[in-house]
Structures are given as structure tokens and as C-alpha cells.
Short mmCIF file of N, CA and C in Angstrom, two decimals:
data_model
loop_
_atom_site.label_atom_id
_atom_site.label_comp_id
_atom_site.label_asym_id
_atom_site.label_seq_id
_atom_site.Cartn_x
_atom_site.Cartn_y
_atom_site.Cartn_z
N GLN M 124 -7.11 -17.43 5.97
CA GLN M 124 -7.75 -16.34 4.96
C GLN M 124 -7.37 -15.05 5.23
N VAL M 125 -6.84 -14.26 4.46
CA VAL M 125 -7.12 -12.60 5.31
C VAL M 125 -8.04 -11.63 4.33
N GLN M 126 -8.90 -10.71 5.10
CA GLN M 126 -9.27 -9.86 4.66
C GLN M 126 -8.74 -8.84 4.45
N LEU M 127 -9.03 -7.41 3.59
CA LEU M 127 -8.20 -6.34 3.83
C LEU M 127 -9.78 -5.21 3.12
N VAL M 128 -9.25 -3.99 4.80
CA VAL M 128 -10.16 -2.37 3.50
C VAL M 128 -9.34 -1.58 4.12
N GLU M 129 -9.73 -0.73 3.29
CA GLU M 129 -8.84 0.42 3.22
C GLU M 129 -9.36 1.58 3.79
N SER M 130 -9.35 2.29 4.05
CA SER M 130 -9.74 3.65 3.87
C SER M 130 -8.74 4.59 3.88
N GLY M 131 -9.10 5.80 3.92
CA GLY M 131 -8.24 7.38 4.30
C GLY M 131 -8.54 8.54 3.72
N GLY M 132 -8.81 7.84 1.98
CA GLY M 132 -8.69 8.23 0.52
C GLY M 132 -10.08 9.84 0.63
N GLY M 133 -9.58 10.40 -0.44
CA GLY M 133 -9.95 11.43 -0.65
C GLY M 133 -9.31 12.67 -0.95
N LEU M 134 -10.02 13.67 -1.57
CA LEU M 134 -9.81 14.70 -2.07
C LEU M 134 -8.46 16.18 -1.25
N VAL M 135 -7.76 15.72 -1.87
CA VAL M 135 -6.24 16.89 -1.07
C VAL M 135 -6.52 17.89 -2.78
N GLN M 136 -5.47 18.88 -2.63
CA GLN M 136 -5.13 19.84 -3.19
C GLN M 136 -3.42 19.14 -3.19
N ALA M 137 -2.17 19.86 -4.64
CA ALA M 137 -1.35 19.42 -4.93
C ALA M 137 -0.83 19.73 -3.45
N GLY M 138 0.23 19.19 -2.99
CA GLY M 138 1.16 19.57 -2.01
C GLY M 138 0.50 19.53 -0.68
N GLY M 139 -0.37 19.00 -0.75
CA GLY M 139 -1.05 18.34 1.05
C GLY M 139 -1.02 16.92 1.08
N SER M 140 -1.30 16.20 2.07
CA SER M 140 -0.73 15.41 2.91
C SER M 140 -2.34 14.32 2.85
N LEU M 141 -2.25 13.22 2.97
CA LEU M 141 -3.32 11.96 3.67
C LEU M 141 -2.61 10.87 3.90
N ARG M 142 -3.21 9.89 4.86
CA ARG M 142 -2.78 8.99 5.10
C ARG M 142 -3.87 7.57 5.04
N LEU M 143 -2.93 6.60 4.54
CA LEU M 143 -4.05 6.06 4.42
C LEU M 143 -3.82 4.69 4.77
N SER M 144 -5.60 4.00 5.64
CA SER M 144 -5.32 3.15 6.51
C SER M 144 -5.71 1.38 5.95
N CYS M 145 -5.17 0.32 5.84
CA CYS M 145 -5.10 -1.46 5.46
C CYS M 145 -5.40 -1.93 6.72
N ALA M 146 -7.02 -1.95 7.41
CA ALA M 146 -6.95 -2.42 8.45
C ALA M 146 -7.57 -4.65 7.81
N ALA M 147 -6.42 -5.34 8.22
CA ALA M 147 -6.14 -6.98 8.06
C ALA M 147 -7.17 -7.69 9.11
N SER M 148 -7.78 -8.83 8.46
CA SER M 148 -8.70 -9.62 9.63
C SER M 148 -7.78 -10.67 9.73
N GLY M 149 -7.49 -11.60 10.51
CA GLY M 149 -6.58 -12.63 10.55
C GLY M 149 -5.45 -12.87 11.80
N ARG M 150 -5.81 -14.27 12.14
CA ARG M 150 -4.57 -13.94 13.53
C ARG M 150 -3.35 -14.00 12.71
N THR M 151 -3.68 -13.78 11.98
CA THR M 151 -1.69 -14.26 11.10
C THR M 151 -1.16 -13.01 10.57
N PHE M 152 -1.71 -12.02 10.45
CA PHE M 152 -1.39 -10.86 9.71
C PHE M 152 -0.55 -10.79 9.46
N SER M 153 0.56 -10.67 11.40
CA SER M 153 2.11 -9.72 11.51
C SER M 153 3.05 -10.77 10.14
N SER M 154 2.94 -11.43 10.44
CA SER M 154 3.74 -12.56 9.67
C SER M 154 3.78 -12.55 7.80
N TYR M 155 2.36 -11.95 7.75
CA TYR M 155 2.50 -11.37 6.35
C TYR M 155 3.17 -10.26 5.61
N ALA M 156 3.69 -9.94 4.57
CA ALA M 156 4.11 -8.54 4.01
C ALA M 156 3.40 -8.18 3.39
N MET M 157 2.93 -6.62 3.24
CA MET M 157 2.53 -6.19 3.14
C MET M 157 2.46 -5.14 1.79
N GLY M 158 1.75 -4.89 0.70
CA GLY M 158 2.10 -3.79 -0.04
C GLY M 158 0.52 -3.34 -0.50
N TRP M 159 1.43 -1.66 -0.81
CA TRP M 159 0.44 -0.86 -1.39
C TRP M 159 0.60 -0.51 -2.76
N PHE M 160 -0.84 -0.90 -4.05
CA PHE M 160 -0.42 -0.13 -5.22
C PHE M 160 -1.23 1.19 -5.72
N ARG M 161 -1.55 1.00 -6.61
CA ARG M 161 -2.33 1.83 -7.30
C ARG M 161 -2.26 1.70 -8.19
N GLN M 162 -3.82 3.04 -9.20
CA GLN M 162 -4.58 1.84 -10.63
C GLN M 162 -5.28 3.34 -10.85
N ALA M 163 -4.58 4.56 -11.55
CA ALA M 163 -5.10 5.10 -12.27
C ALA M 163 -6.40 4.59 -13.57
N PRO M 164 -7.02 6.08 -13.97
CA PRO M 164 -8.15 5.35 -15.02
C PRO M 164 -7.04 5.22 -16.32
N GLY M 165 -6.84 3.87 -17.14
CA GLY M 165 -6.53 3.87 -17.94
C GLY M 165 -5.25 2.95 -18.10
N LYS M 166 -4.58 2.76 -16.51
CA LYS M 166 -3.43 2.73 -16.56
C LYS M 166 -3.25 1.70 -15.71
N GLU M 167 -2.31 0.88 -16.02
CA GLU M 167 -2.10 -0.84 -15.21
C GLU M 167 -2.03 -0.21 -13.64
N ARG M 168 -2.03 -1.55 -13.09
CA ARG M 168 -2.03 -1.72 -11.38
C ARG M 168 -0.42 -1.52 -11.37
N GLU M 169 -0.24 -0.15 -10.63
CA GLU M 169 1.52 -0.14 -9.89
C GLU M 169 2.11 0.16 -8.63
N PHE M 170 3.12 -0.48 -8.55
CA PHE M 170 3.54 -0.74 -7.06
C PHE M 170 3.75 0.89 -6.13
N VAL M 171 3.55 0.91 -5.46
CA VAL M 171 3.64 1.83 -4.64
C VAL M 171 4.43 2.09 -3.72
N ALA M 172 4.38 0.54 -2.89
CA ALA M 172 5.93 0.86 -1.64
C ALA M 172 5.10 -0.72 -0.58
N ALA M 173 5.53 -1.66 -0.15
CA ALA M 173 5.25 -2.99 0.54
C ALA M 173 6.81 -2.69 1.63
N ILE M 174 6.27 -3.50 2.86
CA ILE M 174 6.76 -3.85 3.82
C ILE M 174 7.04 -5.56 4.60
N ARG M 175 7.66 -5.79 4.77
CA ARG M 175 7.90 -6.91 5.47
C ARG M 175 7.74 -6.92 7.05
N TRP M 176 7.18 -8.38 7.17
CA TRP M 176 6.15 -9.19 8.24
C TRP M 176 6.88 -7.75 9.65
N SER M 177 8.44 -7.83 9.88
CA SER M 177 8.58 -7.18 10.84
C SER M 177 8.91 -5.12 11.05
N GLY M 178 7.84 -5.50 10.14
CA GLY M 178 8.26 -3.69 9.74
C GLY M 178 9.96 -2.99 9.36
N ALA M 179 10.97 -4.38 9.28
CA ALA M 179 12.17 -3.62 9.34
C ALA M 179 12.47 -3.37 7.97
N TYR M 180 12.13 -3.76 7.37
CA TYR M 180 12.24 -3.46 5.98
C TYR M 180 11.08 -2.99 4.69
N THR M 181 11.70 -2.13 4.45
CA THR M 181 10.56 -1.29 3.56
C THR M 181 10.86 -1.11 2.06
N TYR M 182 10.20 -0.59 1.16
CA TYR M 182 10.15 -0.79 0.02
C TYR M 182 9.40 -0.01 -1.09
N TYR M 183 10.23 1.28 -1.67
CA TYR M 183 9.65 2.12 -2.40
C TYR M 183 9.35 2.31 -4.29
N ALA M 184 8.36 2.76 -4.49
CA ALA M 184 8.64 3.36 -5.90
C ALA M 184 9.58 4.23 -5.66
N ASP M 185 10.54 4.75 -7.24
CA ASP M 185 10.74 5.04 -7.57
C ASP M 185 9.95 7.01 -7.64
N SER M 186 8.76 6.64 -8.18
CA SER M 186 7.70 7.81 -8.15
C SER M 186 7.65 8.67 -6.66
N VAL M 187 7.89 7.42 -5.73
CA VAL M 187 7.01 8.26 -4.63
C VAL M 187 8.43 8.72 -3.18
N LYS M 188 9.28 7.74 -4.11
CA LYS M 188 10.44 7.72 -2.75
C LYS M 188 10.55 9.13 -2.30
N GLY M 189 10.85 9.15 -0.84
CA GLY M 189 11.24 10.63 -0.21
C GLY M 189 9.53 11.22 0.69
N ARG M 190 8.47 10.76 -0.63
CA ARG M 190 7.40 11.41 -0.08
C ARG M 190 5.80 10.56 0.65
N PHE M 191 6.19 9.59 0.16
CA PHE M 191 5.26 8.37 0.86
C PHE M 191 6.37 7.45 2.30
N THR M 192 5.18 7.07 3.23
CA THR M 192 6.15 6.45 4.29
C THR M 192 4.92 5.22 4.49
N ILE M 193 5.37 3.96 4.07
CA ILE M 193 4.64 2.47 4.78
C ILE M 193 5.90 2.56 6.50
N SER M 194 3.87 2.11 6.95
CA SER M 194 4.36 1.31 7.91
C SER M 194 3.81 0.25 8.22
N ARG M 195 3.36 -0.38 9.18
CA ARG M 195 2.86 -1.08 10.17
C ARG M 195 2.16 -1.31 11.59
N ASP M 196 1.53 -1.49 12.04
CA ASP M 196 1.56 -1.87 13.40
C ASP M 196 0.45 -3.23 13.87
N ASN M 197 1.24 -4.43 13.79
CA ASN M 197 1.12 -5.45 14.34
C ASN M 197 -0.12 -5.64 15.52
N ALA M 198 -0.08 -4.96 16.18
CA ALA M 198 -1.13 -5.00 17.55
C ALA M 198 -2.68 -4.85 17.18
N LYS M 199 -2.37 -3.44 16.24
CA LYS M 199 -4.11 -3.29 15.70
C LYS M 199 -4.23 -4.76 13.93
N ASN M 200 -3.69 -5.07 13.70
CA ASN M 200 -3.71 -5.42 11.96
C ASN M 200 -3.86 -4.83 11.51
N THR M 201 -2.33 -3.87 11.11
CA THR M 201 -3.10 -2.23 10.20
C THR M 201 -1.84 -2.03 9.69
N VAL M 202 -1.73 -1.80 8.71
CA VAL M 202 -0.63 -0.93 7.79
C VAL M 202 -1.23 0.12 7.20
N TYR M 203 -0.18 1.34 7.10
CA TYR M 203 -0.15 2.37 6.31
C TYR M 203 0.50 2.99 5.61
N LEU M 204 -0.04 3.95 4.55
CA LEU M 204 0.74 4.90 4.16
C LEU M 204 0.24 6.49 4.12
N GLN M 205 1.56 6.95 4.72
CA GLN M 205 1.39 7.95 5.01
C GLN M 205 1.94 8.99 2.86
N MET M 206 1.24 10.09 2.17
CA MET M 206 1.49 10.56 1.72
C MET M 206 1.72 12.28 1.89
N ASN M 207 2.90 12.50 1.93
CA ASN M 207 3.04 13.59 1.77
C ASN M 207 3.47 14.29 0.03
N SER M 208 3.11 15.80 0.38
CA SER M 208 3.65 16.45 -0.85
C SER M 208 3.43 15.89 -2.30
N LEU M 209 2.16 15.82 -2.04
CA LEU M 209 0.80 14.80 -3.46
C LEU M 209 1.28 16.06 -4.41
N LYS M 210 0.79 14.88 -5.83
CA LYS M 210 0.70 15.17 -6.88
C LYS M 210 -0.50 15.37 -7.62
N PRO M 211 -0.69 16.18 -8.49
CA PRO M 211 -1.78 15.69 -9.52
C PRO M 211 -1.66 14.47 -9.88
N GLU M 212 -0.16 13.66 -9.99
CA GLU M 212 -0.11 12.27 -11.16
C GLU M 212 0.35 11.18 -9.99
N ASP M 213 -0.35 11.38 -8.22
CA ASP M 213 -0.93 10.44 -7.95
C ASP M 213 -2.36 10.17 -7.91
N THR M 214 -2.90 11.36 -8.35
CA THR M 214 -4.32 10.36 -8.78
C THR M 214 -4.46 8.62 -9.05
N ALA M 215 -5.09 7.82 -8.27
CA ALA M 215 -5.35 6.62 -8.59
C ALA M 215 -6.43 6.13 -7.01
N VAL M 216 -7.00 5.09 -8.07
CA VAL M 216 -7.76 4.21 -6.32
C VAL M 216 -6.41 3.30 -6.27
N TYR M 217 -6.41 3.54 -4.53
CA TYR M 217 -4.94 3.11 -3.67
C TYR M 217 -5.54 1.39 -3.21
N TYR M 218 -4.99 0.12 -4.08
CA TYR M 218 -5.34 -0.68 -2.90
C TYR M 218 -3.42 -1.74 -2.06
N CYS M 219 -4.71 -1.96 -0.70
CA CYS M 219 -3.98 -2.65 -0.36
C CYS M 219 -3.67 -4.44 0.00
N ALA M 220 -2.72 -4.52 -0.86
CA ALA M 220 -2.16 -6.09 -0.98
C ALA M 220 -1.46 -6.85 0.26
N ALA M 221 -1.63 -8.10 -0.09
CA ALA M 221 -1.24 -9.01 1.51
C ALA M 221 -0.22 -10.70 0.73
N SER M 222 0.98 -11.40 0.73
CA SER M 222 0.96 -12.33 1.38
C SER M 222 1.77 -12.91 1.85
N PRO M 223 1.81 -14.10 2.48
CA PRO M 223 2.32 -15.07 2.98
C PRO M 223 3.66 -15.32 2.89
N THR M 224 3.88 -15.25 1.60
CA THR M 224 5.12 -15.69 0.75
C THR M 224 6.14 -15.55 -0.33
N ILE M 225 5.88 -14.38 -0.45
CA ILE M 225 6.16 -13.43 -1.63
C ILE M 225 7.90 -12.96 -1.09
N THR M 226 8.23 -13.79 -1.87
CA THR M 226 10.03 -12.96 -1.95
C THR M 226 10.10 -11.30 -2.37
N THR M 227 11.49 -10.96 -2.10
CA THR M 227 11.94 -9.43 -2.56
C THR M 227 11.65 -9.62 -4.18
N MET M 228 11.97 -10.09 -4.06
CA MET M 228 12.20 -9.95 -6.00
C MET M 228 10.75 -9.36 -6.58
N ASN M 229 10.22 -10.26 -5.81
CA ASN M 229 8.40 -9.92 -6.35
C ASN M 229 7.54 -8.83 -5.77
N LEU M 230 7.90 -8.17 -4.77
CA LEU M 230 7.01 -7.31 -3.74
C LEU M 230 6.61 -6.60 -5.00
N GLY M 231 7.38 -6.38 -5.55
CA GLY M 231 6.84 -5.28 -7.08
C GLY M 231 5.99 -5.21 -8.19
N SER M 232 5.68 -6.63 -7.66
CA SER M 232 4.33 -7.02 -9.15
C SER M 232 3.22 -7.64 -8.46
N PRO M 233 1.70 -7.11 -8.80
CA PRO M 233 0.68 -7.10 -8.20
C PRO M 233 0.87 -9.23 -8.36
N ARG M 234 0.98 -9.25 -8.67
CA ARG M 234 0.99 -10.90 -8.93
C ARG M 234 1.48 -11.74 -7.93
N GLY M 235 2.54 -11.03 -7.34
CA GLY M 235 2.81 -11.75 -6.21
C GLY M 235 1.93 -11.42 -4.95
N PHE M 236 1.39 -10.91 -5.10
CA PHE M 236 0.42 -10.93 -3.57
C PHE M 236 -0.74 -11.64 -3.67
N ASP M 237 -1.33 -12.38 -2.47
CA ASP M 237 -2.57 -13.14 -2.60
C ASP M 237 -3.65 -12.68 -2.05
N TYR M 238 -3.84 -10.97 -1.65
CA TYR M 238 -4.66 -11.11 -1.02
C TYR M 238 -4.68 -9.48 -0.71
N TRP M 239 -6.48 -9.08 -2.08
CA TRP M 239 -6.46 -7.45 -1.50
C TRP M 239 -7.37 -6.70 -1.11
N GLY M 240 -7.42 -5.60 -1.02
CA GLY M 240 -8.64 -5.01 -0.68
C GLY M 240 -9.87 -4.17 -1.79
N GLN M 241 -10.66 -3.76 -1.60
CA GLN M 241 -11.83 -3.27 -2.60
C GLN M 241 -10.91 -1.90 -3.05
N GLY M 242 -9.72 -1.22 -2.22
CA GLY M 242 -9.66 0.05 -2.89
C GLY M 242 -10.06 1.17 -2.48
N THR M 243 -9.25 2.31 -2.25
CA THR M 243 -9.46 3.58 -1.89
C THR M 243 -9.57 4.68 -2.82
N GLN M 244 -10.34 5.16 -3.39
CA GLN M 244 -9.81 6.19 -4.51
C GLN M 244 -8.72 7.54 -3.32
N VAL M 245 -8.12 8.67 -4.35
CA VAL M 245 -6.95 9.35 -3.98
C VAL M 245 -6.99 10.23 -4.92
N THR M 246 -7.55 11.81 -4.43
CA THR M 246 -7.87 12.45 -5.66
C THR M 246 -6.72 13.76 -5.73
N VAL M 247 -6.27 14.45 -6.14
CA VAL M 247 -5.17 15.33 -6.30
C VAL M 247 -5.14 16.28 -6.81
N SER M 248 -6.25 17.22 -6.65
CA SER M 248 -6.34 18.76 -7.39
C SER M 248 -4.83 19.37 -7.41
N SER M 249 -4.97 20.28 -8.44
CA SER M 249 -4.09 21.11 -8.89
C SER M 249 -4.36 22.51 -8.65
#
């Protein structure tokens, strides 16, 4: 069992930066693939980024590629999402997710992840 707690959301102007953190409980965190998803009002939850257990492999949605960076510190049981050059369309609730068994082809689907955090609001003003 893994529990996830996101933090770092807030209000920022367009062009600004935020760093989200996701703290995980559980001794097996280092073996889990981790992902970030987001959900705007009236829209479906969408994939943002994912990272394999070692940190060697990362994956991004086209909409955030070159602006967002996912990373992890297994010693701290934490995964991060550095968000730069933020745009108003990045406004959403951001969720952290974890899975011990997800395959690469399923990394972009919320259904592929087993554990979820409660979410943190990110609002980008124009």
C-alpha cells in the first residue's frame, strides 16, 4: 500500500514557475513507476508526465514537453514536477499517481495507476 500527498500548487502568473512535490509512504516506493496527471473543470483527467522507478526513463505529454520536468528522489520517497513557462491552459488540479506493475504502453492512462493523491490546485493567470 502506498499513500501519496501532493504539495506545491498555487497561483502564478503566465510565464512563471512552480514545483510540485509528491511525498509517498511505503518502503517499496523506489520500485514504483510514478506519474503526474491533471484535470481541469469539465474535462477528463489527462496525462502530464511519468517516470520509471530508476529515474532513467521519463515520459511527457506533448503539451508540456520542454516546459515541465519530472524527477524523483527515492531516498526521500518523493517525486517532483518542475513546471516552467506556465500558461493559463495549465490551470488544473494536479494529481500524483503510482503503480508497481504498469507497462510503458499504459503510462499515459489513468487506469494504469493503482494509487492516487488528493490533488493540488495550480492556477495560472494571464
